[in-house]
Amino acid sequence: MTFVYKWNSRELRKIILAILKSWMADNIKRLNYVQNYSLQEKWIKKEEEKMVLIHTENVDDLLVFLSKNFPQIEKIDIN
């Protein structure tokens, strides 16, 4: 599953450790400085964010855990 995170790197490290220590995931990969471009009304908005790839056997439990404890992590769907 893929998530994005836009805030402090130190906080993201704490979140990753919490997810692993809770046994909600068995592998997490973090990609730094992903560029996000979005079209606004008359201009293009550019943001830097971090992408987090989380491997888990139980997707539903992970989503519940993240929504309760870390709502700042946003799930994205990659087609």
mmCIF file with all atom_site columns, C-alpha atoms in Angstrom:
data_model
loop_
_atom_site.group_PDB
_atom_site.id
_atom_site.type_symbol
_atom_site.label_atom_id
_atom_site.label_alt_id
_atom_site.label_comp_id
_atom_site.label_asym_id
_atom_site.label_entity_id
_atom_site.label_seq_id
_atom_site.pdbx_PDB_ins_code
_atom_site.Cartn_x
_atom_site.Cartn_y
_atom_site.Cartn_z
_atom_site.occupancy
_atom_site.B_iso_or_equiv
_atom_site.pdbx_formal_charge
_atom_site.auth_seq_id
_atom_site.auth_comp_id
_atom_site.auth_asym_id
_atom_site.auth_atom_id
_atom_site.pdbx_PDB_model_num
ATOM 1  C CA . MET A 1 1  ? 0.000  0.000  0.000   1.00 0.00 ? 1  MET A CA 1
ATOM 2  C CA . THR A 1 2  ? 1.210  3.510  -0.754  1.00 0.00 ? 2  THR A CA 1
ATOM 3  C CA . PHE A 1 3  ? 0.932  6.574  1.475   1.00 0.00 ? 3  PHE A CA 1
ATOM 4  C CA . VAL A 1 4  ? 2.232  10.149 1.373   1.00 0.00 ? 4  VAL A CA 1
ATOM 5  C CA . TYR A 1 5  ? 3.491  12.271 4.249   1.00 0.00 ? 5  TYR A CA 1
ATOM 6  C CA . LYS A 1 6  ? 4.081  16.042 4.041   1.00 0.00 ? 6  LYS A CA 1
ATOM 7  C CA . TRP A 1 7  ? 5.405  16.932 7.480   1.00 0.00 ? 7  TRP A CA 1
ATOM 8  C CA . ASN A 1 8  ? 8.555  16.550 9.605   1.00 0.00 ? 8  ASN A CA 1
ATOM 9  C CA . SER A 1 9  ? 11.009 13.703 8.789   1.00 0.00 ? 9  SER A CA 1
ATOM 10 C CA . ARG A 1 10 ? 11.696 12.979 12.457  1.00 0.00 ? 10 ARG A CA 1
ATOM 11 C CA . GLU A 1 11 ? 8.003  12.486 13.115  1.00 0.00 ? 11 GLU A CA 1
ATOM 12 C CA . LEU A 1 12 ? 7.762  10.146 10.119  1.00 0.00 ? 12 LEU A CA 1
ATOM 13 C CA . ARG A 1 13 ? 10.609 8.041  11.533  1.00 0.00 ? 13 ARG A CA 1
ATOM 14 C CA . LYS A 1 14 ? 8.689  7.723  14.824  1.00 0.00 ? 14 LYS A CA 1
ATOM 15 C CA . ILE A 1 15 ? 5.552  6.732  12.944  1.00 0.00 ? 15 ILE A CA 1
ATOM 16 C CA . ILE A 1 16 ? 7.431  4.074  10.954  1.00 0.00 ? 16 ILE A CA 1
ATOM 17 C CA . LEU A 1 17 ? 8.908  2.611  14.147  1.00 0.00 ? 17 LEU A CA 1
ATOM 18 C CA . ALA A 1 18 ? 5.474  2.572  15.804  1.00 0.00 ? 18 ALA A CA 1
ATOM 19 C CA . ILE A 1 19 ? 3.937  0.723  12.855  1.00 0.00 ? 19 ILE A CA 1
ATOM 20 C CA . LEU A 1 20 ? 6.696  -1.897 12.845  1.00 0.00 ? 20 LEU A CA 1
ATOM 21 C CA . LYS A 1 21 ? 6.697  -2.362 16.634  1.00 0.00 ? 21 LYS A CA 1
ATOM 22 C CA . SER A 1 22 ? 2.921  -2.838 16.635  1.00 0.00 ? 22 SER A CA 1
ATOM 23 C CA . TRP A 1 23 ? 3.328  -5.681 14.073  1.00 0.00 ? 23 TRP A CA 1
ATOM 24 C CA . MET A 1 24 ? 0.926  -3.936 11.673  1.00 0.00 ? 24 MET A CA 1
ATOM 25 C CA . ALA A 1 25 ? 3.495  -4.233 8.868   1.00 0.00 ? 25 ALA A CA 1
ATOM 26 C CA . ASP A 1 26 ? 6.529  -6.365 8.132   1.00 0.00 ? 26 ASP A CA 1
ATOM 27 C CA . ASN A 1 27 ? 8.307  -4.033 5.694   1.00 0.00 ? 27 ASN A CA 1
ATOM 28 C CA . ILE A 1 28 ? 8.264  -0.267 5.106   1.00 0.00 ? 28 ILE A CA 1
ATOM 29 C CA . LYS A 1 29 ? 10.094 1.709  2.429   1.00 0.00 ? 29 LYS A CA 1
ATOM 30 C CA . ARG A 1 30 ? 10.393 5.519  2.534   1.00 0.00 ? 30 ARG A CA 1
ATOM 31 C CA . LEU A 1 31 ? 11.096 7.581  -0.570  1.00 0.00 ? 31 LEU A CA 1
ATOM 32 C CA . ASN A 1 32 ? 12.227 11.138 0.086   1.00 0.00 ? 32 ASN A CA 1
ATOM 33 C CA . TYR A 1 33 ? 11.442 14.263 -1.898  1.00 0.00 ? 33 TYR A CA 1
ATOM 34 C CA . VAL A 1 34 ? 8.696  13.066 -4.180  1.00 0.00 ? 34 VAL A CA 1
ATOM 35 C CA . GLN A 1 35 ? 7.456  15.966 -6.319  1.00 0.00 ? 35 GLN A CA 1
ATOM 36 C CA . ASN A 1 36 ? 3.694  16.481 -6.400  1.00 0.00 ? 36 ASN A CA 1
ATOM 37 C CA . TYR A 1 37 ? 2.293  18.782 -9.088  1.00 0.00 ? 37 TYR A CA 1
ATOM 38 C CA . SER A 1 38 ? -1.380 19.708 -9.049  1.00 0.00 ? 38 SER A CA 1
ATOM 39 C CA . LEU A 1 39 ? -3.352 21.970 -11.316 1.00 0.00 ? 39 LEU A CA 1
ATOM 40 C CA . GLN A 1 40 ? -5.062 24.859 -9.513  1.00 0.00 ? 40 GLN A CA 1
ATOM 41 C CA . GLU A 1 41 ? -7.421 27.354 -11.166 1.00 0.00 ? 41 GLU A CA 1
ATOM 42 C CA . LYS A 1 42 ? -4.784 29.351 -13.079 1.00 0.00 ? 42 LYS A CA 1
ATOM 43 C CA . TRP A 1 43 ? -1.467 27.958 -11.881 1.00 0.00 ? 43 TRP A CA 1
ATOM 44 C CA . ILE A 1 44 ? 0.374  24.761 -11.033 1.00 0.00 ? 44 ILE A CA 1
ATOM 45 C CA . LYS A 1 45 ? 1.115  23.987 -7.405  1.00 0.00 ? 45 LYS A CA 1
ATOM 46 C CA . LYS A 1 46 ? 4.310  22.080 -6.586  1.00 0.00 ? 46 LYS A CA 1
ATOM 47 C CA . GLU A 1 47 ? 4.810  20.314 -3.239  1.00 0.00 ? 47 GLU A CA 1
ATOM 48 C CA . GLU A 1 48 ? 7.536  18.064 -1.915  1.00 0.00 ? 48 GLU A CA 1
ATOM 49 C CA . GLU A 1 49 ? 6.410  15.093 0.101   1.00 0.00 ? 49 GLU A CA 1
ATOM 50 C CA . LYS A 1 50 ? 7.631  11.698 1.196   1.00 0.00 ? 50 LYS A CA 1
ATOM 51 C CA . MET A 1 51 ? 6.182  8.468  -0.119  1.00 0.00 ? 51 MET A CA 1
ATOM 52 C CA . VAL A 1 52 ? 5.845  5.487  2.207   1.00 0.00 ? 52 VAL A CA 1
ATOM 53 C CA . LEU A 1 53 ? 5.350  1.955  0.865   1.00 0.00 ? 53 LEU A CA 1
ATOM 54 C CA . ILE A 1 54 ? 3.995  -0.409 3.514   1.00 0.00 ? 54 ILE A CA 1
ATOM 55 C CA . HIS A 1 55 ? 3.786  -4.174 3.118   1.00 0.00 ? 55 HIS A CA 1
ATOM 56 C CA . THR A 1 56 ? 1.306  -5.931 5.382   1.00 0.00 ? 56 THR A CA 1
ATOM 57 C CA . GLU A 1 57 ? -0.624 -9.178 5.496   1.00 0.00 ? 57 GLU A CA 1
ATOM 58 C CA . ASN A 1 58 ? -3.694 -7.526 7.059   1.00 0.00 ? 58 ASN A CA 1
ATOM 59 C CA . VAL A 1 59 ? -4.686 -4.417 5.115   1.00 0.00 ? 59 VAL A CA 1
ATOM 60 C CA . ASP A 1 60 ? -7.879 -3.648 7.045   1.00 0.00 ? 60 ASP A CA 1
ATOM 61 C CA . ASP A 1 61 ? -6.163 -3.678 10.450  1.00 0.00 ? 61 ASP A CA 1
ATOM 62 C CA . LEU A 1 62 ? -3.383 -1.418 9.144   1.00 0.00 ? 62 LEU A CA 1
ATOM 63 C CA . LEU A 1 63 ? -5.863 1.124  7.756   1.00 0.00 ? 63 LEU A CA 1
ATOM 64 C CA . VAL A 1 64 ? -7.776 1.215  11.054  1.00 0.00 ? 64 VAL A CA 1
ATOM 65 C CA . PHE A 1 65 ? -4.519 1.563  13.028  1.00 0.00 ? 65 PHE A CA 1
ATOM 66 C CA . LEU A 1 66 ? -3.291 4.428  10.841  1.00 0.00 ? 66 LEU A CA 1
ATOM 67 C CA . SER A 1 67 ? -6.604 6.293  10.850  1.00 0.00 ? 67 SER A CA 1
ATOM 68 C CA . LYS A 1 68 ? -6.808 6.142  14.654  1.00 0.00 ? 68 LYS A CA 1
ATOM 69 C CA . ASN A 1 69 ? -3.162 6.915  15.452  1.00 0.00 ? 69 ASN A CA 1
ATOM 70 C CA . PHE A 1 70 ? -1.672 8.763  12.470  1.00 0.00 ? 70 PHE A CA 1
ATOM 71 C CA . PRO A 1 71 ? -4.305 10.629 10.437  1.00 0.00 ? 71 PRO A CA 1
ATOM 72 C CA . GLN A 1 72 ? -1.557 12.811 8.900   1.00 0.00 ? 72 GLN A CA 1
ATOM 73 C CA . ILE A 1 73 ? -0.544 9.897  6.648   1.00 0.00 ? 73 ILE A CA 1
ATOM 74 C CA . GLU A 1 74 ? -2.649 9.953  3.500   1.00 0.00 ? 74 GLU A CA 1
ATOM 75 C CA . LYS A 1 75 ? -3.321 6.777  1.507   1.00 0.00 ? 75 LYS A CA 1
ATOM 76 C CA . ILE A 1 76 ? -2.961 7.093  -2.246  1.00 0.00 ? 76 ILE A CA 1
ATOM 77 C CA . ASP A 1 77 ? -3.993 4.650  -4.940  1.00 0.00 ? 77 ASP A CA 1
ATOM 78 C CA . ILE A 1 78 ? -1.535 3.929  -7.712  1.00 0.00 ? 78 ILE A CA 1
ATOM 79 C CA . ASN A 1 79 ? -3.086 2.671  -10.937 1.00 0.00 ? 79 ASN A CA 1
#
